[in-house]
């Protein structure tokens, strides 16, 4: 409670001089906070597909980063050639989801229950995909530019300070696109939660997470559920690729970065849990941004430290079930 | 996974050198005599490198094959040991390197690397199976990013260069022939050690824990303790491999222990086969051959040399698809089939 109160005060109040001397200007702090939260939204998009696939099929899909990167490339070319940024999302979703279906049908179904072998196969696939994408798209950086109505900063109601002379309050400016995308990530998260907890399909998925064999014994067509979940998880990764391409850039090497980010998020949050992925993504996003602002050399260590502490005290993750 | 291997009892009456199959003796003589007919590039770049990668992959094979723990940490441990030799010993970066004599810096490097590996092992054994892969991969990449960002200890992006083996007994160990024998010695030693350990009580207990941890715990074995000890033991082999690797290339940088090399070690172990200690060396030899000559082959096929990763990835996929036990598994199956009568399918007595 006290921590939350202090945090709220730090966000809303005008900072006194001593605090400014201690940890720098409020603008920096608020920017790190916002960047952390929006980055968490992006991580959530990537990691939720990963954790969904893992929870249901026990398949650690180490090619998830490659799916993310492919989504980014597809999104870039669709947005670039048609001129509609919004069109990039369904395009990336569909292309990557189709690839996910193909992977599930042609590869993973053949080795069901052999989770180590599946993991090794996904490593192979990620190597092959990374090289094919390098071959096809080259080593350049691609930036997906958002449409004009989303670019540029937006006034928020957070105070960053007061003007020296007039005493007027200065409000923070923040890129619109990041806020919109974060809202979309939250909406997708809530939608997923509703889908999982309020619908028949969601019931089947949850039952499959608990006991696959029992579910197939009751007559549910579990292979269909598997294909559906894999397609959805892969599609989410593809959409996240478009988001990542808008936030940052699409380039070789990003696949590994986001694979690792989703690994850490899922380890921290708890494997197979959607709320866990949300919490983990938020924590890791904040840790990364605050780390890079306040202790640049050791930002990675901070992320890593969170993971170690969680593993040491709650090996199943914050929201995971033992 | 393989069941525990028993010594064949009818061979007990023989002397130890008669119990070793003739193939091994031929291989040993061949390897010892290699400098007589191989040029220095083959000795240094192919055999030296294959032995080193084989050692690092061997430490993974020990953990995965006998302990059932697929740890992606071994290359990181090797990299840390390499870094420590550069930091504690001599390198071209004189502002950081402490310049300790080799008899202090090398044991210290191995010690630090194994303490690190034991701590990480302590974390990793809290999880099982595929979780272990995820956690060790996360630790390995954290090390990579940390080493790349840290300039005070690890000298950031560029790392250390000018690291060379000590001039011992008047021999320049950087010379191809000397380095070949150096790596051959350590590779053989670690191979024999693992071979011995697989039948020693510790190795047998570890294999028991791999097959059924609950039963072993019920029998009074300390499951966690054995697993952590396995991490500690494997780390020593990986650390020696890492030091040799640093000497071979003369430098160490974050890329040495990046995500790519970490995965490569797993690929080497899987391609070779994780059932027996010889597997990783076979895998390493194939990997080094591919890495050295694939460029020429690819160019002659008109594909361009940079598609090497594709070749590695595809061959890895093929191995995982058709023979999960790697080349060794293929070999075992071939021998099994040869031992059977083609008509009745019964076992013939081995020729």
Coordinates of C-alpha atoms in Angstrom, one line a residue, chain B:
Chain B
X1 CA 17.3 -42.7 -23.7
X2 CA 19.8 -45.4 -23.2
X3 CA 19.6 -47.7 -20.3
X4 CA 22.6 -48.1 -18.0
X5 CA 25.5 -49.8 -19.8
X6 CA 26.9 -52.8 -18.2
X7 CA 30.4 -54.2 -18.6
X8 CA 30.4 -57.4 -20.5
X9 CA 31.3 -60.0 -18.0
X10 CA 33.1 -62.5 -20.2
X11 CA 35.8 -59.9 -20.8
X12 CA 36.8 -59.6 -17.2
X13 CA 39.6 -62.2 -17.3
X14 CA 41.5 -60.1 -19.8
X15 CA 44.1 -57.5 -19.3
X16 CA 42.8 -53.9 -19.7
X17 CA 44.5 -53.3 -23.0
X18 CA 43.0 -56.5 -24.4
X19 CA 39.5 -55.3 -23.4
X20 CA 39.7 -52.2 -25.5
X21 CA 38.5 -53.0 -29.1
X22 CA 41.1 -52.9 -31.8
X23 CA 39.3 -50.0 -33.5
X24 CA 40.2 -47.7 -30.6
X25 CA 43.9 -48.6 -30.8
X26 CA 43.9 -47.8 -34.5
X27 CA 42.2 -44.5 -33.9
X28 CA 44.7 -43.6 -31.1
X29 CA 47.7 -44.4 -33.3
X30 CA 46.2 -42.5 -36.2
X31 CA 45.5 -39.4 -34.0
X32 CA 49.0 -39.5 -32.5
X33 CA 50.7 -39.8 -35.8
X34 CA 48.5 -37.2 -37.4
X35 CA 51.1 -34.4 -37.5
X36 CA 53.3 -36.6 -39.7
X37 CA 51.0 -36.3 -42.7
X38 CA 48.6 -33.4 -42.0
X39 CA 49.5 -29.8 -42.6
X40 CA 49.3 -27.1 -40.0
X41 CA 45.9 -25.8 -41.1
X42 CA 44.3 -29.2 -40.7
X43 CA 46.0 -29.7 -37.3
X44 CA 45.2 -26.3 -35.9
X45 CA 41.9 -25.2 -37.5
X46 CA 40.2 -28.5 -38.0
X47 CA 41.4 -31.0 -35.4
X48 CA 42.2 -28.5 -32.7
X49 CA 38.9 -26.7 -33.1
X50 CA 37.0 -30.0 -33.3
X51 CA 38.6 -31.3 -30.1
X52 CA 37.7 -28.1 -28.3
X53 CA 34.1 -27.9 -29.4
X54 CA 33.9 -31.6 -28.8
X55 CA 35.0 -31.0 -25.1
X56 CA 32.4 -28.3 -24.6
X57 CA 29.7 -30.5 -26.3
X58 CA 30.9 -33.4 -24.2
X59 CA 30.1 -31.5 -21.0
X60 CA 26.6 -31.0 -22.4
X61 CA 26.3 -34.6 -23.4
X62 CA 27.3 -35.6 -19.8
X63 CA 24.5 -33.4 -18.4
X64 CA 21.9 -34.3 -21.0
X65 CA 22.8 -37.9 -21.8
X66 CA 23.4 -39.2 -18.3
X67 CA 21.7 -36.5 -16.2
X68 CA 18.7 -35.8 -18.4
X69 CA 19.3 -32.0 -18.1
X70 CA 19.7 -30.3 -21.4
X71 CA 21.7 -27.3 -20.4
X72 CA 22.5 -24.5 -22.8
X73 CA 24.9 -23.1 -20.3
X74 CA 28.0 -24.9 -21.3
X75 CA 29.2 -22.5 -23.9
X76 CA 28.7 -19.7 -21.4
X77 CA 30.8 -21.4 -18.8
X78 CA 33.5 -22.0 -21.4
X79 CA 33.3 -18.3 -22.4
X80 CA 33.5 -17.2 -18.8
X81 CA 36.6 -19.3 -18.3
X82 CA 38.1 -17.8 -21.4
X83 CA 37.3 -14.3 -20.2
X84 CA 38.8 -15.1 -16.8
X85 CA 42.1 -16.3 -18.4
X86 CA 42.2 -13.1 -20.4
X87 CA 41.4 -10.9 -17.3
X88 CA 43.5 -12.6 -14.7
X89 CA 46.4 -13.5 -17.1
X90 CA 47.9 -11.6 -20.0
X91 CA 46.2 -10.0 -23.0
X92 CA 46.7 -7.0 -25.2
X93 CA 44.3 -5.0 -23.1
X94 CA 46.8 -4.2 -20.4
X95 CA 44.6 -1.8 -18.5
X96 CA 42.3 -4.6 -17.4
X97 CA 44.4 -7.7 -17.5
X98 CA 46.0 -8.4 -14.2
X99 CA 48.9 -10.3 -15.6
X100 CA 49.0 -13.1 -13.0
X101 CA 51.3 -16.1 -13.8
X102 CA 49.6 -19.0 -15.5
X103 CA 49.7 -21.4 -12.6
X104 CA 47.4 -18.9 -10.7
X105 CA 45.3 -17.6 -13.5
X106 CA 44.3 -20.9 -15.1
X107 CA 43.1 -22.7 -11.9
X108 CA 41.4 -19.5 -10.8
X109 CA 39.6 -19.2 -14.2
X110 CA 38.4 -22.8 -14.0
X111 CA 37.4 -22.3 -10.3
X112 CA 35.4 -19.1 -11.1
X113 CA 33.7 -20.7 -14.1
X114 CA 32.7 -23.7 -12.1
X115 CA 31.4 -21.6 -9.2
X116 CA 29.3 -19.7 -11.7
X117 CA 28.0 -23.0 -13.3
X118 CA 27.2 -24.5 -9.9
X119 CA 25.2 -21.4 -8.9
X120 CA 23.3 -21.5 -12.2
X121 CA 22.9 -25.3 -11.9
X122 CA 21.4 -24.7 -8.5
X123 CA 18.8 -22.4 -10.1
X124 CA 18.3 -24.7 -13.1
X125 CA 17.7 -27.9 -11.2
X126 CA 14.6 -26.4 -9.6
X127 CA 12.9 -27.0 -12.9
X128 CA 12.8 -30.0 -15.2
X129 CA 12.9 -31.1 -18.8
X130 CA 12.1 -28.4 -21.3
X131 CA 12.0 -25.7 -18.6
X132 CA 15.7 -26.3 -18.1
X133 CA 16.3 -25.4 -21.7
X134 CA 14.4 -22.1 -21.3
X135 CA 16.1 -21.1 -18.1
X136 CA 19.6 -21.9 -19.2
X137 CA 19.0 -20.2 -22.5
X138 CA 17.9 -17.1 -20.6
X139 CA 20.9 -17.1 -18.3
X140 CA 23.3 -17.7 -21.3
X141 CA 21.9 -14.7 -23.2
X142 CA 21.9 -12.5 -20.1
X143 CA 25.6 -13.3 -19.8
X144 CA 26.1 -12.4 -23.4
X145 CA 24.3 -9.0 -23.1
X146 CA 26.1 -8.3 -19.8
X147 CA 29.5 -9.0 -21.2
X148 CA 28.7 -6.8 -24.2
X149 CA 27.6 -3.8 -22.1
X150 CA 30.2 -4.1 -19.3
X151 CA 33.4 -2.2 -20.1
X152 CA 34.9 -2.3 -16.6
X153 CA 35.5 -6.0 -16.4
X154 CA 34.6 -7.5 -19.7
X155 CA 35.8 -4.7 -22.0
X156 CA 32.4 -4.5 -23.7
X157 CA 31.9 -5.2 -27.4
X158 CA 35.5 -5.8 -28.4
X159 CA 36.5 -8.1 -25.6
X160 CA 40.1 -9.1 -25.3
X161 CA 42.7 -10.0 -27.9
X162 CA 46.3 -11.2 -27.7
X163 CA 45.6 -14.0 -25.3
X164 CA 48.1 -16.8 -25.8
X165 CA 49.1 -20.0 -23.9
X166 CA 52.1 -19.8 -21.6
X167 CA 55.5 -20.9 -22.9
X168 CA 55.9 -24.0 -20.9
X169 CA 58.8 -26.5 -21.0
X170 CA 60.3 -24.4 -23.7
X171 CA 57.5 -25.2 -26.1
X172 CA 55.4 -22.6 -27.9
X173 CA 52.0 -24.1 -27.4
X174 CA 50.6 -21.8 -30.0
X175 CA 52.4 -23.7 -32.8
X176 CA 50.0 -26.0 -34.7
X177 CA 51.7 -29.3 -33.8
X178 CA 52.1 -28.4 -30.1
X179 CA 48.5 -27.0 -29.9
X180 CA 47.2 -30.2 -31.7
X181 CA 48.8 -32.4 -29.0
X182 CA 47.6 -30.1 -26.2
X183 CA 44.0 -30.2 -27.4
X184 CA 44.3 -34.0 -28.1
X185 CA 45.5 -34.5 -24.6
X186 CA 42.7 -32.6 -22.9
X187 CA 40.0 -34.0 -25.2
X188 CA 41.2 -37.6 -24.6
X189 CA 41.5 -37.0 -20.8
X190 CA 38.0 -35.6 -20.5
X191 CA 36.6 -38.4 -22.8
X192 CA 38.2 -41.1 -20.6
X193 CA 37.0 -39.4 -17.5
X194 CA 33.4 -39.3 -18.7
X195 CA 33.7 -42.9 -19.9
X196 CA 34.9 -43.9 -16.5
X197 CA 32.4 -41.8 -14.7
X198 CA 29.5 -43.3 -16.6
X199 CA 30.2 -46.6 -14.8
X200 CA 31.3 -45.2 -11.5
X201 CA 28.8 -45.0 -8.6
X202 CA 28.2 -41.3 -9.2
X203 CA 27.5 -41.7 -12.9
X204 CA 25.2 -44.7 -12.3
X205 CA 23.3 -42.7 -9.6
X206 CA 23.0 -39.9 -12.1
X207 CA 21.6 -42.2 -14.8
X208 CA 19.2 -43.6 -12.2
X209 CA 18.0 -40.1 -11.4
X210 CA 17.5 -39.4 -15.1
X211 CA 15.3 -42.4 -15.5
X212 CA 13.3 -42.1 -12.3
X213 CA 14.1 -39.3 -9.8
X214 CA 11.3 -40.3 -7.4
X215 CA 12.6 -43.8 -7.0
X216 CA 16.1 -42.7 -6.5
X217 CA 15.0 -40.2 -3.9
X218 CA 13.1 -43.0 -2.2
X219 CA 16.3 -45.1 -2.2
X220 CA 18.0 -42.4 -0.2
X221 CA 19.9 -40.6 -3.0
X222 CA 20.1 -36.8 -2.8
X223 CA 18.6 -36.0 -6.2
X224 CA 19.2 -32.3 -6.1
X225 CA 22.7 -32.8 -4.8
X226 CA 23.6 -35.2 -7.6
X227 CA 22.2 -32.9 -10.2
X228 CA 24.1 -29.8 -8.9
X229 CA 27.3 -31.9 -8.7
X230 CA 26.8 -33.0 -12.3
X231 CA 26.7 -29.3 -13.3
X232 CA 29.8 -28.6 -11.3
X233 CA 31.7 -31.5 -12.8
X234 CA 30.6 -30.7 -16.4
X235 CA 31.6 -27.1 -15.9
X236 CA 35.3 -28.1 -15.4
X237 CA 35.4 -29.8 -18.8
X238 CA 33.6 -26.9 -20.4
X239 CA 36.0 -24.4 -18.7
X240 CA 39.1 -26.2 -19.9
X241 CA 37.5 -26.2 -23.4
X242 CA 36.8 -22.5 -23.1
X243 CA 40.4 -21.7 -22.2
X244 CA 41.7 -23.7 -25.1
X245 CA 39.2 -22.0 -27.4
X246 CA 40.5 -18.6 -26.2
X247 CA 44.1 -19.6 -26.9
X248 CA 43.2 -21.0 -30.3
X249 CA 41.6 -17.9 -31.6
X250 CA 43.8 -15.6 -29.5
X251 CA 40.9 -13.5 -28.4
X252 CA 37.6 -13.6 -26.5
X253 CA 34.6 -11.4 -27.1
X254 CA 30.9 -11.5 -26.2
X255 CA 30.2 -13.1 -29.6
X256 CA 32.2 -16.2 -28.5
X257 CA 29.4 -17.0 -26.0
X258 CA 26.5 -15.4 -27.9
X259 CA 23.2 -17.1 -28.5
X260 CA 24.4 -18.6 -31.8
X261 CA 27.4 -20.5 -30.4
X262 CA 25.3 -21.6 -27.4
X263 CA 22.9 -23.2 -29.8
X264 CA 25.7 -24.6 -31.9
X265 CA 27.0 -26.6 -29.0
X266 CA 23.6 -28.2 -28.6
X267 CA 23.5 -28.9 -32.4
X268 CA 26.9 -30.5 -32.2
X269 CA 25.9 -32.8 -29.3
X270 CA 22.6 -33.7 -31.0
X271 CA 24.1 -34.4 -34.4
X272 CA 26.8 -36.6 -32.9
X273 CA 24.5 -38.3 -30.5
X274 CA 24.1 -38.0 -26.8
X275 CA 24.2 -41.7 -25.8
X276 CA 28.0 -42.1 -25.6
X277 CA 30.9 -39.7 -24.9
X278 CA 32.3 -40.2 -28.5
X279 CA 29.1 -38.6 -30.0
X280 CA 30.0 -35.0 -29.3
X281 CA 33.4 -35.4 -30.9
X282 CA 31.9 -36.9 -34.0
X283 CA 29.4 -34.0 -34.0
X284 CA 32.1 -31.4 -33.5
X285 CA 34.2 -32.9 -36.3
X286 CA 31.3 -32.8 -38.7
X287 CA 30.4 -29.3 -37.7
X288 CA 33.9 -28.0 -38.1
X289 CA 34.2 -29.7 -41.5
X290 CA 30.9 -28.2 -42.6
X291 CA 31.9 -24.8 -41.3
X292 CA 35.3 -24.9 -43.0
X293 CA 34.3 -26.3 -46.4
X294 CA 30.6 -25.7 -46.8
X295 CA 31.3 -22.3 -48.2
X296 CA 33.2 -23.8 -51.1
X297 CA 30.5 -26.4 -51.7
X298 CA 27.8 -23.8 -51.6
X299 CA 29.6 -21.6 -54.0
X300 CA 30.1 -24.5 -56.4
X301 CA 26.4 -25.1 -56.2
X302 CA 25.8 -21.4 -57.1
X303 CA 24.2 -20.5 -53.7
X304 CA 26.7 -18.2 -52.2
X305 CA 28.8 -18.9 -49.2
X306 CA 26.6 -17.1 -46.7
X307 CA 23.9 -19.7 -46.7
X308 CA 26.0 -21.8 -44.2
X309 CA 23.5 -21.4 -41.4
X310 CA 20.8 -22.8 -43.7
X311 CA 22.8 -25.9 -44.3
X312 CA 23.5 -26.4 -40.6
X313 CA 19.9 -25.8 -39.7
X314 CA 18.6 -28.2 -42.4
X315 CA 21.0 -31.0 -41.4
X316 CA 20.1 -30.5 -37.8
X317 CA 16.4 -30.7 -38.6
X318 CA 17.0 -33.9 -40.7
X319 CA 18.9 -35.5 -37.8
X320 CA 16.2 -34.6 -35.3
X321 CA 13.5 -35.9 -37.6
X322 CA 15.0 -39.2 -38.6
X323 CA 17.5 -40.1 -36.0
X324 CA 16.9 -38.5 -32.6
X325 CA 20.1 -40.2 -31.3
X326 CA 22.3 -38.5 -33.9
X327 CA 24.9 -40.2 -36.0
X328 CA 25.6 -42.6 -33.2
X329 CA 22.0 -43.7 -33.3
X330 CA 22.3 -44.3 -37.1
X331 CA 25.4 -46.3 -36.5
X332 CA 23.8 -48.4 -33.8
X333 CA 20.8 -49.2 -36.0
X334 CA 23.0 -50.2 -38.9
X335 CA 25.0 -52.6 -36.7
X336 CA 21.8 -54.0 -35.2
X337 CA 20.4 -54.6 -38.7
X338 CA 23.7 -56.2 -39.9
X339 CA 23.6 -58.5 -36.9
X340 CA 20.1 -59.8 -37.9
X341 CA 19.4 -62.5 -40.4
X342 CA 17.6 -60.7 -43.3
X343 CA 15.0 -63.6 -43.7
X344 CA 14.1 -64.6 -40.2
X345 CA 14.9 -61.4 -38.4
X346 CA 16.7 -63.3 -35.6
X347 CA 19.9 -62.2 -34.2
X348 CA 23.0 -63.8 -35.6
X349 CA 26.0 -64.1 -33.4
X350 CA 28.2 -61.2 -34.1
X351 CA 30.8 -61.9 -36.7

